[in-house]
Structures are given as structure tokens and as C-alpha cells.
Tab-separated table of C-alpha atoms and ligand atoms in Angstrom:
chain	number	residue	atom	x	y	z
A	1	MET	CA	0.000	0.000	0.000
A	2	CYS	CA	1.190	3.466	-0.781
A	3	PRO	CA	1.081	5.911	2.089
A	4	ARG	CA	-2.067	7.985	2.008
A	5	GLY	CA	-0.123	11.253	1.776
A	6	ALA	CA	1.649	9.987	-1.302
A	7	SER	CA	-1.634	9.096	-3.010
A	8	VAL	CA	-3.017	12.540	-2.323
A	9	PHE	CA	0.160	14.065	-3.699
A	10	ILE	CA	-0.043	11.952	-6.863
A	11	LEU	CA	-3.668	12.966	-7.372
A	12	ALA	CA	-2.713	16.607	-6.968
A	13	VAL	CA	0.070	16.240	-9.524
A	14	VAL	CA	-2.267	14.495	-11.957
A	15	PHE	CA	-4.943	17.148	-11.475
A	16	VAL	CA	-2.584	20.063	-12.004
A	17	SER	CA	-1.047	18.311	-15.039
A	18	MET	CA	-4.490	17.741	-16.530
A	19	LEU	CA	-5.324	21.404	-16.108
A	20	SER	CA	-2.174	22.364	-17.936
A	21	GLY	CA	-2.757	19.654	-20.535
A	22	THR	CA	0.492	17.850	-19.948
A	23	PHE	CA	-0.659	14.768	-18.071
A	24	SER	CA	1.657	11.804	-17.956
A	25	MET	CA	2.743	10.052	-14.807
A	26	PRO	CA	6.517	9.784	-14.780
A	27	SER	CA	7.320	6.204	-13.780
A	28	PHE	CA	10.125	7.226	-11.452
A	29	LEU	CA	7.603	9.209	-9.418
A	30	SER	CA	5.214	6.360	-8.768
A	31	GLN	CA	8.124	4.018	-8.172
A	32	ARG	CA	9.782	6.326	-5.732
A	33	LEU	CA	6.708	7.145	-3.710
A	34	CYS	CA	5.802	3.482	-3.531
A	35	GLU	CA	9.231	2.308	-2.503
A	36	ASN	CA	7.761	-0.104	0.026
A	37	CYS	CA	4.785	-1.146	-2.013
A	38	VAL	CA	4.693	-4.712	-3.248
A	39	GLN	CA	6.423	-4.594	-6.593
A	40	ASN	CA	5.341	-6.697	-9.525
A	41	GLU	CA	7.844	-8.645	-11.591
A	42	GLN	CA	8.273	-5.896	-14.135
A	43	THR	CA	9.135	-3.147	-11.683
A	44	LYS	CA	11.745	-5.442	-10.105
A	45	SER	CA	13.746	-5.595	-13.302
A	46	TRP	CA	17.035	-3.744	-13.592
A	47	ASP	CA	19.812	-3.410	-16.101
A	48	TYR	CA	22.939	-2.357	-14.278
A	49	LEU	CA	24.507	-2.139	-10.814
A	50	LEU	CA	25.771	0.863	-8.923
A	51	PHE	CA	28.734	-0.170	-6.818
A	52	VAL	CA	28.754	2.614	-4.253
A	53	ASN	CA	31.888	3.620	-2.337
A	54	GLN	CA	31.600	6.209	0.387
A	55	TRP	CA	34.010	8.595	2.019
A	56	PRO	CA	33.086	8.197	5.715
A	57	GLU	CA	34.210	11.673	6.746
A	58	THR	CA	31.863	13.324	4.283
A	59	PHE	CA	28.999	11.026	5.226
A	60	CYS	CA	29.404	12.156	8.855
A	61	LYS	CA	29.633	15.803	7.792
A	62	TYR	CA	26.403	15.385	5.883
A	63	TYR	CA	24.760	13.480	8.736
A	64	ASN	CA	25.816	16.015	11.356
A	65	ALA	CA	24.612	18.944	9.250
A	66	SER	CA	21.244	17.391	8.466
A	67	HIS	CA	20.534	16.240	12.040
A	68	LYS	CA	21.731	19.373	13.808
A	69	HIS	CA	18.263	20.411	14.867
A	70	ASP	CA	16.403	17.144	15.219
A	71	ASN	CA	18.739	14.571	16.659
A	72	LYS	CA	15.946	13.067	18.744
A	73	ASP	CA	17.345	9.566	18.944
A	74	GLY	CA	20.767	10.799	20.082
A	75	GLN	CA	22.572	8.888	17.349
A	76	GLU	CA	26.071	10.020	16.493
A	77	CYS	CA	28.111	9.568	13.369
A	78	ILE	CA	31.440	8.104	14.456
A	79	ILE	CA	34.034	6.521	12.188
A	80	PRO	CA	35.296	3.328	13.910
A	81	PRO	CA	39.063	3.379	14.567
A	82	ILE	CA	39.462	0.240	12.412
A	83	VAL	CA	38.470	2.297	9.335
A	84	SER	CA	41.276	3.984	7.463
A	85	THR	CA	39.938	4.556	3.969
A	86	TRP	CA	36.957	4.460	1.608
A	87	THR	CA	34.166	2.147	2.756
A	88	ILE	CA	31.364	0.351	0.964
A	89	HIS	CA	27.843	1.725	0.901
A	90	GLY	CA	26.377	-1.077	-1.193
A	91	THR	CA	25.717	-2.694	-4.545
A	92	TRP	CA	22.488	-1.353	-5.984
A	93	PRO	CA	20.532	-2.869	-8.858
A	94	THR	CA	19.356	0.022	-11.022
A	95	LYS	CA	17.076	0.494	-13.972
A	96	THR	CA	18.410	3.100	-16.368
A	97	GLY	CA	16.772	6.476	-15.870
A	98	THR	CA	15.285	5.663	-12.474
A	99	GLU	CA	16.314	4.766	-8.947
A	100	GLY	CA	16.025	1.187	-7.779
A	101	PRO	CA	14.179	-1.217	-7.844
A	102	THR	CA	14.358	-1.599	-4.059
A	103	SER	CA	13.014	-4.007	-1.412
A	104	CYS	CA	12.152	-6.786	-3.840
A	105	ASN	CA	11.509	-9.687	-1.471
A	106	ASN	CA	10.160	-8.942	1.991
A	107	THR	CA	10.180	-12.600	2.991
A	108	TRP	CA	13.950	-12.792	2.698
A	109	GLN	CA	15.199	-11.627	6.091
A	110	PHE	CA	18.826	-10.769	6.736
A	111	ASN	CA	20.532	-13.559	8.702
A	112	LEU	CA	23.895	-12.627	10.207
A	113	SER	CA	25.050	-16.221	10.579
A	114	GLN	CA	25.037	-16.644	6.803
A	115	VAL	CA	27.871	-14.145	6.461
A	116	LYS	CA	29.749	-15.022	9.645
A	117	ASP	CA	32.977	-15.701	7.752
A	118	LEU	CA	32.816	-12.276	6.121
A	119	VAL	CA	32.263	-10.235	9.299
A	120	PRO	CA	35.928	-9.423	9.989
A	121	ALA	CA	36.286	-7.980	6.476
A	122	MET	CA	32.901	-6.253	6.610
A	123	ASN	CA	33.666	-4.672	9.976
A	124	LYS	CA	36.623	-2.968	8.359
A	125	THR	CA	35.405	-2.119	4.886
A	126	TRP	CA	31.602	-1.953	5.232
A	127	PRO	CA	30.917	-0.458	8.674
A	128	GLY	CA	27.782	1.286	9.811
A	129	LEU	CA	28.749	4.740	11.064
A	130	LEU	CA	25.867	5.545	13.388
A	131	THR	CA	25.968	4.771	17.100
A	132	GLY	CA	23.001	3.176	18.854
A	133	GLU	CA	22.467	0.511	16.205
A	134	GLU	CA	23.571	-3.110	16.097
A	135	TYR	CA	26.861	-3.292	14.221
A	136	TRP	CA	25.192	-5.347	11.496
A	137	TYR	CA	22.203	-3.029	11.049
A	138	PHE	CA	23.657	-1.302	7.975
A	139	TRP	CA	24.225	-4.685	6.317
A	140	SER	CA	20.660	-5.814	6.973
A	141	HIS	CA	19.406	-2.521	5.521
A	142	GLU	CA	21.478	-2.906	2.352
A	143	TRP	CA	20.331	-6.519	2.053
A	144	ASP	CA	16.614	-5.704	2.458
A	145	LYS	CA	16.701	-2.712	0.164
A	146	HIS	CA	19.163	-3.769	-2.552
A	147	GLY	CA	20.435	-7.327	-2.005
A	148	THR	CA	16.982	-8.858	-2.400
A	149	CYS	CA	16.726	-7.174	-5.818
A	150	ALA	CA	20.137	-8.421	-6.970
A	151	ALA	CA	19.087	-12.079	-6.643
A	152	SER	CA	18.022	-12.277	-10.285
A	153	LEU	CA	21.732	-12.287	-11.208
A	154	PRO	CA	23.087	-15.741	-10.254
A	155	VAL	CA	26.483	-14.487	-9.004
A	156	LEU	CA	24.643	-12.209	-6.549
A	157	TYR	CA	21.897	-14.651	-5.535
A	158	GLY	CA	21.545	-14.909	-1.768
A	159	GLU	CA	23.176	-13.215	1.153
A	160	HIS	CA	26.591	-14.830	1.020
A	161	ASN	CA	27.039	-14.185	-2.685
A	162	TYR	CA	25.798	-10.603	-2.424
A	163	PHE	CA	28.170	-9.621	0.379
A	164	ASN	CA	31.132	-11.727	-0.751
A	165	LYS	CA	30.947	-10.404	-4.306
A	166	THR	CA	30.677	-6.828	-3.094
A	167	LEU	CA	33.782	-7.280	-0.914
A	168	GLN	CA	35.542	-8.652	-3.968
A	169	LEU	CA	34.531	-5.608	-6.027
A	170	LYS	CA	36.026	-3.407	-3.336
A	171	GLN	CA	39.372	-5.184	-3.658
A	172	GLN	CA	39.206	-5.133	-7.420
A	173	HIS	CA	38.467	-1.405	-7.620
A	174	ASN	CA	40.617	0.029	-4.875
A	175	ILE	CA	39.381	3.607	-4.862
A	176	ASP	CA	41.978	4.734	-2.356
A	177	LYS	CA	44.834	3.498	-4.527
A	178	ILE	CA	43.229	4.738	-7.725
A	179	LEU	CA	42.867	8.284	-6.428
A	180	SER	CA	46.241	8.485	-4.721
A	181	SER	CA	48.026	7.316	-7.845
A	182	SER	CA	46.529	10.367	-9.556
A	183	GLY	CA	47.704	12.566	-6.686
A	184	ILE	CA	44.232	12.865	-5.172
A	185	ILE	CA	44.801	12.452	-1.444
A	186	PRO	CA	42.759	13.549	1.577
A	187	SER	CA	43.608	17.102	2.560
A	188	SER	CA	42.107	19.920	4.573
A	189	THR	CA	43.534	22.510	2.187
A	190	VAL	CA	43.955	21.127	-1.332
A	191	LYS	CA	40.848	20.614	-3.484
A	192	TYR	CA	40.361	18.750	-6.750
A	193	THR	CA	38.330	19.343	-9.884
A	194	ARG	CA	35.492	17.020	-10.778
A	195	ASP	CA	37.120	16.347	-14.138
A	196	LYS	CA	40.313	15.141	-12.518
A	197	ILE	CA	38.552	12.760	-10.110
A	198	GLU	CA	36.376	11.380	-12.906
A	199	GLU	CA	39.344	10.901	-15.184
A	200	SER	CA	41.327	9.149	-12.479
A	201	VAL	CA	38.532	6.597	-11.937
A	202	LYS	CA	37.817	6.244	-15.649
A	203	ASN	CA	41.503	5.607	-16.365
A	204	ALA	CA	41.725	2.870	-13.752
A	205	THR	CA	38.366	1.105	-14.147
A	206	GLY	CA	37.367	1.820	-17.733
A	207	GLY	CA	34.080	3.366	-16.616
A	208	MET	CA	33.084	6.980	-15.999
A	209	PRO	CA	31.693	7.114	-12.428
A	210	ASP	CA	28.910	9.146	-10.858
A	211	LEU	CA	30.314	11.486	-8.225
A	212	ILE	CA	28.084	12.456	-5.319
A	213	CYS	CA	28.932	15.445	-3.140
A	214	PHE	CA	27.682	16.916	0.110
A	215	GLN	CA	27.152	20.550	-0.756
A	216	GLU	CA	27.205	23.272	1.828
A	217	ASN	CA	25.638	26.588	1.007
A	218	SER	CA	26.246	29.595	3.113
A	219	ASP	CA	25.431	33.085	1.853
A	220	SER	CA	28.589	33.876	-0.026
A	221	ASP	CA	30.239	30.525	0.027
A	222	PHE	CA	29.508	27.270	-1.789
A	223	LYS	CA	31.511	24.275	-0.652
A	224	GLN	CA	31.366	20.677	-1.753
A	225	TYR	CA	32.865	17.518	-0.316
A	226	LEU	CA	33.276	14.212	-2.127
A	227	GLN	CA	30.870	11.752	-0.521
A	228	GLU	CA	30.412	8.861	-2.920
A	229	ILE	CA	32.034	7.374	-6.002
A	230	ARG	CA	29.509	5.185	-7.767
A	231	LEU	CA	30.775	2.771	-10.387
A	232	CYS	CA	28.319	1.526	-12.978
A	233	LEU	CA	28.706	-2.206	-13.644
A	234	ASP	CA	27.021	-4.267	-16.328
A	235	LYS	CA	25.667	-7.739	-15.570
A	236	SER	CA	29.094	-9.274	-16.065
A	237	LEU	CA	30.255	-6.813	-13.350
A	238	LYS	CA	32.376	-4.878	-15.824
A	239	PRO	CA	32.505	-1.097	-15.343
A	240	PHE	CA	31.057	1.104	-18.085
A	241	ASP	CA	30.346	4.831	-18.391
A	242	CYS	CA	27.465	5.692	-16.053
A	243	PRO	CA	24.355	6.749	-17.959
A	244	LYS	CA	23.595	10.436	-17.688
A	245	SER	CA	20.463	10.128	-15.630
A	246	LYS	CA	17.789	12.780	-15.482
A	247	PHE	CA	16.854	11.305	-12.161
A	248	MET	CA	20.157	12.264	-10.587
A	249	HIS	CA	19.294	15.900	-10.861
A	250	LEU	CA	15.968	15.589	-9.102
A	251	THR	CA	17.135	14.053	-5.865
A	252	SER	CA	17.633	15.509	-2.430
A	253	GLU	CA	20.710	17.198	-1.009
A	254	TYR	CA	22.023	13.762	-0.089
A	255	ASP	CA	22.214	12.619	-3.672
A	256	SER	CA	23.634	15.774	-5.209
A	257	PRO	CA	25.863	15.176	-8.198
A	258	CYS	CA	29.158	17.014	-7.703
A	259	SER	CA	29.273	20.322	-9.529
A	260	SER	CA	32.008	20.923	-12.087
A	261	LYS	CA	32.104	24.619	-11.201
A	262	THR	CA	33.625	24.393	-7.722
A	263	PRO	CA	36.668	22.379	-6.626
A	264	ILE	CA	35.890	19.357	-4.461
A	265	ALA	CA	37.278	18.720	-0.986
A	266	LEU	CA	38.302	15.286	0.317
A	267	PRO	CA	38.695	15.962	4.051
A	268	PRO	CA	41.008	13.721	6.121
A	269	LEU	CA	39.309	11.086	8.286
A	270	THR	CA	38.683	11.803	11.948
A	271	THR	CA	38.130	8.401	13.500
A	272	GLY	CA	37.150	7.084	16.893
A	273	ASN	CA	36.221	9.011	19.982
A	274	ALA	CA	38.317	12.094	19.373
A	275	ALA	CA	35.419	14.306	20.490
A	276	VAL	CA	34.781	12.500	23.785
B	301	NAG	C1	29.905	14.424	13.715
B	301	NAG	O1	29.430	14.571	15.036
B	301	NAG	C2	30.056	13.707	15.996
B	301	NAG	C3	29.377	13.959	17.332
B	301	NAG	O2	28.023	13.671	17.234
B	301	NAG	C4	31.532	14.029	16.064
B	301	NAG	O3	32.177	13.144	16.963
B	301	NAG	C5	32.137	13.842	14.680
B	301	NAG	O4	33.504	14.204	14.696
B	301	NAG	C6	31.401	14.705	13.659
B	301	NAG	N1	31.947	14.406	12.349
B	301	NAG	C7	32.085	15.319	11.391
B	301	NAG	C8	32.748	14.876	10.137
B	301	NAG	O5	31.685	16.446	11.510
B	302	NAG	C1	12.509	-14.631	-2.083
B	302	NAG	O1	12.985	-15.037	-0.822
B	302	NAG	C2	12.996	-16.440	-0.586
B	302	NAG	C3	13.500	-16.655	0.825
B	302	NAG	O2	12.612	-16.100	1.742
B	302	NAG	C4	13.875	-17.140	-1.597
B	302	NAG	O3	13.877	-18.531	-1.384
B	302	NAG	C5	13.378	-16.830	-2.991
B	302	NAG	O4	14.251	-17.395	-3.957
B	302	NAG	C6	13.319	-15.310	-3.194
B	302	NAG	N1	12.717	-15.014	-4.489
B	302	NAG	C7	13.360	-14.356	-5.452
B	302	NAG	C8	12.580	-14.103	-6.702
B	302	NAG	O5	14.495	-13.964	-5.334
B	303	NAG	C1	20.178	-18.373	9.641
B	303	NAG	O1	21.222	-19.110	9.019
B	303	NAG	C2	21.668	-20.220	9.798
B	303	NAG	C3	22.938	-20.764	9.166
B	303	NAG	O2	22.803	-20.910	7.789
B	303	NAG	C4	20.541	-21.234	9.894
B	303	NAG	O3	20.941	-22.355	10.651
B	303	NAG	C5	19.339	-20.557	10.571
B	303	NAG	O4	18.234	-21.448	10.569
B	303	NAG	C6	18.954	-19.291	9.845
B	303	NAG	N1	17.958	-18.559	10.636
B	303	NAG	C7	16.792	-18.186	10.148
B	303	NAG	C8	15.903	-17.425	11.070
B	303	NAG	O5	16.481	-18.405	8.997
B	304	NAG	C1	32.699	-6.771	14.356
B	304	NAG	O1	32.464	-5.521	14.990
B	304	NAG	C2	31.575	-5.576	16.099
B	304	NAG	C3	31.327	-4.150	16.578
B	304	NAG	O2	32.500	-3.454	16.731
B	304	NAG	C4	32.165	-6.468	17.199
B	304	NAG	O3	31.254	-6.543	18.267
B	304	NAG	C5	32.419	-7.848	16.597
B	304	NAG	O4	33.034	-8.681	17.573
B	304	NAG	C6	33.297	-7.747	15.374
B	304	NAG	N1	33.412	-9.083	14.800
B	304	NAG	C7	34.541	-9.554	14.264
B	304	NAG	C8	34.530	-10.977	13.821
B	304	NAG	O5	35.523	-8.859	14.109
B	305	NAG	C1	34.226	-15.168	-1.933
B	305	NAG	O1	35.017	-14.329	-2.758
B	305	NAG	C2	36.358	-14.763	-2.932
B	305	NAG	C3	37.090	-13.714	-3.741
B	305	NAG	O2	37.168	-12.512	-3.006
B	305	NAG	C4	36.372	-16.097	-3.653
B	305	NAG	O3	37.702	-16.563	-3.776
B	305	NAG	C5	35.540	-17.097	-2.856
B	305	NAG	O4	35.440	-18.296	-3.587
B	305	NAG	C6	34.148	-16.561	-2.573
B	305	NAG	N1	33.444	-17.467	-1.682
B	305	NAG	C7	32.309	-18.039	-2.002
B	305	NAG	C8	31.757	-18.997	-0.991
B	305	NAG	O5	31.699	-17.773	-3.019
B	306	NAG	C1	44.559	9.410	-17.346
B	306	NAG	O1	45.347	8.769	-18.338
B	306	NAG	C2	45.964	9.692	-19.246
B	306	NAG	C3	46.620	8.845	-20.350
B	306	NAG	O2	47.463	7.878	-19.787
B	306	NAG	C4	46.964	10.533	-18.489
B	306	NAG	O3	47.582	11.445	-19.351
B	306	NAG	C5	46.205	11.304	-17.405
B	306	NAG	O4	47.115	12.043	-16.610
B	306	NAG	C6	45.429	10.340	-16.505
B	306	NAG	N1	44.597	11.152	-15.615
B	306	NAG	C7	44.591	11.025	-14.277
B	306	NAG	C8	43.726	11.961	-13.522
B	306	NAG	O5	45.247	10.196	-13.681
């Protein structure tokens, strides 16, 4: 079931569109608003994967900025001391021009014991960054939302394959090494152009990535920080140039594509309990 508010919103959009004579329901809209609705076979289909790497420092910057005024649950964004570099966000089945599909199989619950052998590696390279959650919560979220949709590709079918293969992708595409070999290293002073970061990743992987930034707007000052490097992989897991997606430009501040107009910061990691 779609939430009632969403239905009302859709009706309003349809009504206004009809008045202006331009009615057509964009599929990404219905899909997005009904993220948790039961999806039929067709809406579960996808044609490529986003392999999403995140820079933990920028994620925490983003989290801290967006929860400044409403941190009701008292969660904090803390980078575990074991983390020293880029971490995994997830592997996301994607249909060109849209986001998702997501949450494809609600009966398939995350089961930690199925990935027991991978936990040491996942603790280090795929950590959740928020306090007050079980350490495996982030993994169960990625499984529910994305892993259950990846099952249609045999090499990603089931929990162990999904997580093991994603860990393997991380080793295969070592973002830290790729960037540093192009001279792109974390710094609190030096910034880098979008073109240079893209070219560095394209050179090393063969595919042009999507770059996601946390963008900070104060009156006279626009700053952006590199938050995610998303590689686009075909169904043989080979990188290719990410499609230029209309959708990318419609998303929230979290999903902002990096701008080419302002240099991009890659701030050094502050791990552990430095603030305590
Ligand atoms: C985010 O806030 C936590 C405290 O809640 C602090 O320890 C951490 O250093 C902050 N991180 C960033 C990147 O601002
Ligand atoms: C849905 O989940 C069940 C486990 O609960 C699994 O056996 C089944 O193969 C999954 N279906 C699809 C289409 O992936
Ligand atoms: C979780 O996986 C373990 C090991 O494969 C299995 O023994 C157990 O029955 C599973 N638990 C559930 C709730 O499916
Ligand atoms: C993984 O990390 C959690 C939380 O820090 C810890 O409780 C657990 O023992 C770790 N497991 C392994 C196998 O390293
Ligand atoms: C997990 O991935 C590794 C490569 O990183 C591979 O050698 C191994 O066979 C995989 N394990 C399973 C059970 O698929
Ligand atoms: C990408 O490769 C070209 C050709 O080898 C090289 O000239 C360029 O410096 C590389 N760019 C980066 C950012 O590493």
C-alpha cells in the first residue's frame, strides 16, 4: 500500500497536469513514492549495478549537518578506529533512468550467521557509522533494500554471494589506490576538480563514475565535499560509463551530483572518539 499522503500528492500532480494539458505520470515518481509497495515482476527488473563507495568523513559531515536540529534519537556519526579509507555503501541494482528497484523480497530476512565468515572484512570495509544501532544493522538494511533485488543475477543470488561479491569488487576497484596514484589524497587545504577525479577513476576502471557530493551553502560561500564514487557495472560486473540520468538531478541534497564549477574537498578522516 502506498502511504495515504503519497496518493493525495499523486492525485494533486495528476490534477494540475491535466489542467495544464500535460498529463503523464513519470514512472520514477510512482516508483519512488511506492518504494515499500509490493512490486510486480516488471518493476523489479534492472539493467545495471551501482557499486557505491563512500568517504566516511563526508557522510558524517552530511549526517551532522542534516541532524543538527532534530537529533531526537541521540545517534552520532562516528568513524570506527578500524576504518582507514573508503568504505562500501552497497551494490544497488538500477534500472536506467530511475532509482532502484528496491526491497524486492520482503520474505527474505537478513541472517547474520550466513555471512559469519565475512564479518571481519565487513567490519573494516563496510561499517555502519551511526551509534546506537547493532553493528550489522547497515548490512541488513542494504540486504533488504538492494540485495533482495540483486538475486536475479546468479552471481549475486543470496546473502553470502551478495556480500562476498561486493567485498571482492572493493578489492578489485581500490578507490583509495586509484585516487592516490593520480595525486588525489585527503587534505584539509587542497581541493580537486570534478574532471580530474572522474578521469582518475575512468583511467583505472574503464568506466566513468557518478560522483556524489555533500554541498554546503552559506550566503557567499559554496563548498562541496566528495561523498560517494559510484561505479556503474554491467551484468558481467564490468565497469562502463554511467548513464547520464535525469533522475540524478531531481534528488535531495544527499544525492547531489558534484558540480564541475567548484573544486571538491576530500577531508582527512577523523576516527574514533576524538570528540569525547
Ligand atoms: C559528527 O558529530 C560527531 C558527534 O556527534 C563528532 O564526533 C564527529 O567528529 C562529527 N563528524 C564530522 C565529520 O563532523
Ligand atoms: C525470495 O525469498 C525467498 C527466501 O525467503 C527465496 O527462497 C526466494 O528465492 C526469493 N525469491 C526471489 C525471486 O528472489
Ligand atoms: C540463519 O542461518 C543459519 C545458518 O545458515 C541457519 O541455521 C538458521 O536457521 C537461519 N535462521 C533463520 C531465522 O532463517
Ligand atoms: C565486528 O564488529 C563488532 C562491533 O565493533 C564487534 O562486536 C564484533 O566482535 C566484530 N566481529 C569480528 C569478527 O571482528
Ligand atoms: C568469496 O570471494 C572470494 C574472492 O574474493 C572467492 O575466492 C571465494 O570463492 C568466494 N566465496 C564463495 C563462498 O563464493
Ligand atoms: C589518465 O590517463 C591519461 C593517459 O594515460 C593521463 O595522461 C592522465 O594524466 C590520466 N589522468 C589522471 C587523472 O590520472
